[in-house]
XYZ file of C-alpha atoms in Angstrom:
338
model
C -23.253 27.457 -2.105
C -22.252 24.650 0.172
C -23.822 24.232 3.598
C -21.620 25.948 6.200
C -22.531 24.804 9.690
C -20.169 27.413 11.336
C -21.231 30.494 9.289
C -22.405 32.081 12.501
C -21.231 31.242 16.033
C -22.787 31.999 19.389
C -21.382 34.916 21.399
C -23.553 35.870 24.371
C -27.012 36.282 25.802
C -28.663 39.508 27.151
C -31.829 39.467 29.207
C -33.705 38.812 32.453
C -37.431 38.337 32.863
C -38.937 41.370 34.714
C -42.013 43.264 34.376
C -40.368 46.555 35.234
C -36.866 48.177 35.033
C -33.751 46.302 33.949
C -34.887 43.396 31.891
C -37.403 42.179 29.500
C -40.861 40.883 29.384
C -42.086 38.958 26.315
C -39.903 41.052 23.961
C -40.938 41.146 20.392
C -38.243 43.224 18.637
C -34.821 44.813 19.136
C -33.686 47.980 17.491
C -29.919 48.381 17.090
C -29.385 52.168 17.435
C -26.415 54.443 17.174
C -23.309 53.418 19.105
C -24.775 49.827 19.497
C -27.545 51.094 21.911
C -30.260 48.518 22.038
C -33.921 49.303 22.200
C -35.908 46.222 23.178
C -39.659 46.297 22.626
C -41.445 44.507 25.484
C -44.858 43.331 24.323
C -46.052 41.677 27.547
C -49.099 39.400 27.366
C -52.460 40.257 25.817
C -54.641 41.870 28.392
C -51.736 42.509 30.818
C -50.900 46.225 31.381
C -47.616 45.733 33.246
C -44.354 44.992 31.375
C -45.148 47.030 28.221
C -42.130 49.389 27.666
C -38.883 49.845 25.792
C -35.735 48.858 27.498
C -32.480 50.556 26.630
C -29.208 48.723 27.110
C -26.068 47.744 25.151
C -24.011 44.719 24.172
C -22.184 44.809 27.514
C -25.417 44.573 29.387
C -25.213 48.166 30.575
C -28.687 49.446 31.460
C -29.859 52.934 30.397
C -33.456 52.901 31.491
C -36.829 52.515 29.855
C -39.373 54.647 28.142
C -43.068 54.112 27.261
C -45.917 52.367 29.136
C -49.284 50.857 28.680
C -52.014 53.262 27.271
C -53.085 55.164 24.246
C -51.585 58.499 25.032
C -48.544 60.045 23.463
C -45.563 57.751 23.897
C -47.638 54.892 25.149
C -48.227 51.445 23.721
C -50.983 48.819 23.875
C -49.489 46.078 21.557
C -46.045 47.143 20.347
C -44.884 45.042 17.441
C -41.859 46.263 15.532
C -39.125 48.895 15.733
C -36.730 50.741 13.435
C -34.017 53.396 13.629
C -33.356 56.347 11.155
C -30.040 57.936 10.215
C -30.601 60.527 12.884
C -30.936 57.896 15.562
C -34.664 58.360 16.071
C -36.622 55.197 17.032
C -39.936 54.176 15.477
C -42.355 51.729 17.127
C -45.457 50.302 15.514
C -48.575 49.365 17.638
C -50.704 46.602 16.309
C -53.633 47.482 18.546
C -53.536 51.250 18.135
C -52.754 50.974 14.349
C -50.123 53.720 14.525
C -46.407 54.475 14.474
C -44.721 56.359 17.354
C -41.373 58.178 17.072
C -38.830 58.861 19.891
C -35.471 60.434 19.919
C -32.420 58.387 20.895
C -32.982 59.089 24.651
C -36.561 57.933 24.484
C -38.260 61.220 24.448
C -41.483 61.191 22.535
C -41.610 63.119 19.297
C -44.745 62.276 17.325
C -47.266 59.509 16.439
C -49.248 58.902 13.351
C -51.577 56.373 11.861
C -55.344 55.937 11.119
C -57.117 52.609 11.333
C -58.539 51.492 7.994
C -57.879 49.789 4.643
C -57.429 52.944 2.490
C -54.062 54.076 1.109
C -52.068 55.457 4.091
C -54.443 53.746 6.637
C -53.270 50.895 8.729
C -54.716 47.673 10.279
C -52.453 45.878 12.693
C -49.042 47.189 11.660
C -46.122 44.978 12.631
C -42.678 45.129 11.035
C -41.132 48.433 10.217
C -37.799 49.303 8.450
C -36.079 52.500 7.443
C -34.213 53.025 4.150
C -31.076 55.194 3.598
C -33.332 58.213 2.846
C -35.284 57.898 6.123
C -38.348 56.587 4.441
C -40.198 53.967 6.418
C -41.729 50.673 5.133
C -44.442 49.241 7.295
C -45.898 45.808 7.272
C -49.619 46.539 7.119
C -50.457 43.069 8.428
C -54.145 42.695 8.298
C -54.470 44.604 5.004
C -51.941 42.138 3.631
C -49.693 44.762 2.123
C -46.661 46.892 2.619
C -46.703 50.744 2.888
C -44.013 53.337 2.556
C -44.262 56.551 4.471
C -42.253 59.631 5.211
C -40.925 60.010 8.821
C -43.975 62.212 9.614
C -46.421 59.707 8.269
C -47.193 60.935 4.796
C -48.103 58.071 2.422
C -45.730 57.457 -0.452
C -46.373 53.877 -1.728
C -48.563 50.952 -1.133
C -47.881 47.408 -2.679
C -49.123 43.926 -2.157
C -52.578 42.243 -2.089
C -53.959 39.234 -0.222
C -53.116 35.951 -1.808
C -50.324 33.337 -2.380
C -49.049 34.277 -5.776
C -45.837 36.193 -6.614
C -46.073 39.635 -5.046
C -49.151 38.806 -2.958
C -49.061 38.528 0.820
C -50.749 36.758 3.630
C -50.371 38.474 7.058
C -46.904 40.008 6.444
C -44.882 40.493 9.588
C -41.193 41.405 9.833
C -39.323 43.297 7.075
C -35.934 44.634 6.129
C -34.275 46.908 3.615
C -31.514 45.249 1.774
C -28.200 46.766 0.528
C -29.585 47.975 -2.796
C -32.868 49.264 -1.312
C -34.873 46.167 -2.040
C -37.463 45.320 0.653
C -37.531 41.849 2.125
C -40.810 40.691 3.704
C -41.456 37.727 6.096
C -44.642 36.600 4.374
C -45.856 34.840 7.596
C -48.984 33.163 6.307
C -47.288 31.940 3.113
C -44.218 30.540 4.814
C -41.690 32.401 2.707
C -39.613 35.585 2.262
C -40.557 37.841 -0.511
C -38.291 40.456 -2.068
C -39.559 43.684 -3.780
C -37.831 46.529 -5.428
C -37.947 49.943 -3.691
C -40.978 50.877 -5.812
C -42.934 47.720 -4.821
C -42.235 45.441 -7.883
C -41.903 41.767 -7.145
C -38.226 40.455 -7.387
C -37.999 36.999 -5.934
C -39.399 34.522 -3.365
C -37.409 32.352 -1.016
C -38.338 29.313 1.062
C -41.669 27.523 1.322
C -43.623 25.614 3.794
C -42.036 22.821 5.745
C -39.395 21.987 8.428
C -36.528 20.924 6.219
C -33.422 23.087 5.451
C -34.418 26.138 3.633
C -38.124 25.641 4.360
C -40.096 27.969 6.618
C -42.996 27.728 9.041
C -44.592 31.127 9.860
C -41.433 33.392 9.472
C -41.661 36.398 11.764
C -38.519 38.397 10.873
C -35.846 38.811 8.309
C -32.584 40.692 8.173
C -30.136 41.161 5.163
C -26.463 41.901 5.334
C -24.494 44.055 2.898
C -23.664 41.003 0.692
C -27.265 39.830 0.575
C -27.284 36.919 3.008
C -30.655 36.548 4.616
C -31.216 35.804 8.271
C -34.635 34.555 9.112
C -36.617 34.188 12.315
C -38.236 30.869 11.470
C -40.726 31.307 14.305
C -42.851 28.224 13.681
C -39.813 26.024 13.511
C -38.144 27.481 16.640
C -34.950 28.317 14.853
C -33.027 30.939 12.843
C -32.063 30.092 9.249
C -29.369 31.695 7.144
C -29.831 31.673 3.273
C -27.335 32.838 0.671
C -28.257 35.786 -1.646
C -29.824 33.352 -4.046
C -31.932 31.626 -1.338
C -29.674 28.620 -0.958
C -29.510 27.149 2.560
C -26.439 27.962 4.614
C -27.105 27.236 8.275
C -29.647 26.429 10.925
C -29.436 27.799 14.519
C -31.497 26.234 17.253
C -30.070 28.337 20.128
C -27.097 28.128 22.395
C -27.943 30.462 25.248
C -25.830 30.869 28.335
C -26.661 32.966 31.426
C -26.687 36.628 30.785
C -24.788 39.071 32.974
C -28.094 40.157 34.523
C -29.060 36.601 35.327
C -25.694 35.875 36.938
C -26.137 38.884 39.135
C -29.688 37.868 40.092
C -28.508 34.313 41.034
C -25.524 35.624 43.102
C -27.919 37.735 45.131
C -30.650 35.054 45.355
C -28.400 32.197 46.725
C -31.218 29.588 47.032
C -32.315 29.967 43.484
C -28.649 29.946 42.358
C -27.995 26.667 44.238
C -31.148 25.080 42.834
C -30.084 25.952 39.420
C -26.655 24.495 39.918
C -28.199 21.217 40.923
C -30.663 21.217 37.973
C -30.330 19.205 34.775
C -30.696 21.785 32.119
C -30.624 19.335 29.174
C -32.771 16.364 30.465
C -33.529 13.277 28.485
C -37.265 13.683 27.884
C -39.700 11.305 26.344
C -41.370 13.921 24.230
C -44.913 13.073 23.089
C -43.860 14.392 19.639
C -40.083 14.716 19.351
C -40.459 16.211 15.842
C -42.532 19.153 17.230
C -40.020 22.025 17.664
C -42.353 23.923 20.013
C -42.376 21.004 22.485
C -38.650 20.504 22.383
C -37.789 24.187 22.693
C -40.095 24.612 25.633
C -38.184 22.071 27.663
C -34.551 22.880 26.744
C -33.441 26.250 28.139
C -30.672 27.056 25.729
C -32.904 26.682 22.673
C -34.798 29.448 20.977
C -38.394 29.672 22.247
C -40.440 31.897 20.045
C -37.793 33.743 18.037
C -39.759 36.788 16.823
C -37.075 39.074 15.439
C -33.566 39.114 13.858
C -31.494 42.233 13.458
C -27.934 43.008 12.393
C -25.521 45.586 13.645
C -22.794 47.276 11.419
C -20.223 44.636 12.578
C -22.450 41.818 11.163
C -23.524 40.505 14.652
C -26.967 39.035 14.656
C -29.517 39.680 17.530
C -32.177 37.109 17.915
C -35.129 38.241 20.053
C -36.888 35.306 21.645
C -40.048 36.249 23.336
C -40.857 33.317 25.578
C -37.484 33.345 27.342
C -37.287 37.127 27.619
C -33.785 37.406 26.176
C -31.614 38.198 23.173
C -29.073 35.708 21.761
C -26.227 37.204 19.890
C -24.178 35.505 17.131
C -21.218 36.655 15.018
C -19.604 35.664 11.745
C -16.987 32.982 12.168
C -13.498 34.016 11.519
């Protein structure tokens, strides 16, 4: 397919940097729940207790509260990593440090957690990405065991596939994952700079991408989403961008980020007049003599509208794409053109 620079267009931004309450603090993933309710996983910083929680909001920036906190008790997190929703609206959150999955209902009430640290079948070592299929079975990226595991909603082991390596079907620190329209599992193979596709029973199907900074190449991909037609949306974390690939893996579009102020940020600046005035005077796209202008991390860290640490991509049922960028504590949302 031909490159289409306007396949997706920017729509809006949601977010505000706060350690408590309405806002986000180093978010790592967003779950699009029923009725477009958003559940944003706040990872905070390693060793920092404050800020860890799940923020509930929606596309119109309505705020519905938070749930979860730092700790190892029921409903708590130490290092939340990925989230998913089942057909009943229940929310599942992986915890990389506690090596477990916690389940909540749609209002944030704790239901159950499960997971045992280890390398045996059904055991977990640093789980990250999680996705739910149409039968409410959960696929979990068992990151430090370099494999994918499939569980029931209550944590019973069903399937385990993948071994450490760089060959077809092998994995190196898998992170985000998604279930495609036919039940195939797409894995952001972080350490191998590619997306791998598996059948629902774990058989290798295809590999997309490869290391590099060019169109269609990837550097440490952190997340993947797949639409009903099979287009892939990839959080190309190491390149500070999102890429769109067609169902065969052909390059379609690169996104670098186009963020504008969120409704929460506008409200904050209207209340804090001095900060609002300082922002009005500021040059938000300065001409900078970068020490390495080809380094996307350096460029993104200086230009506010760009993605800075895009960790997750998710789609809603209208085809809108939610890009969670950790270092700017926000979500950028894009929609299909036309």
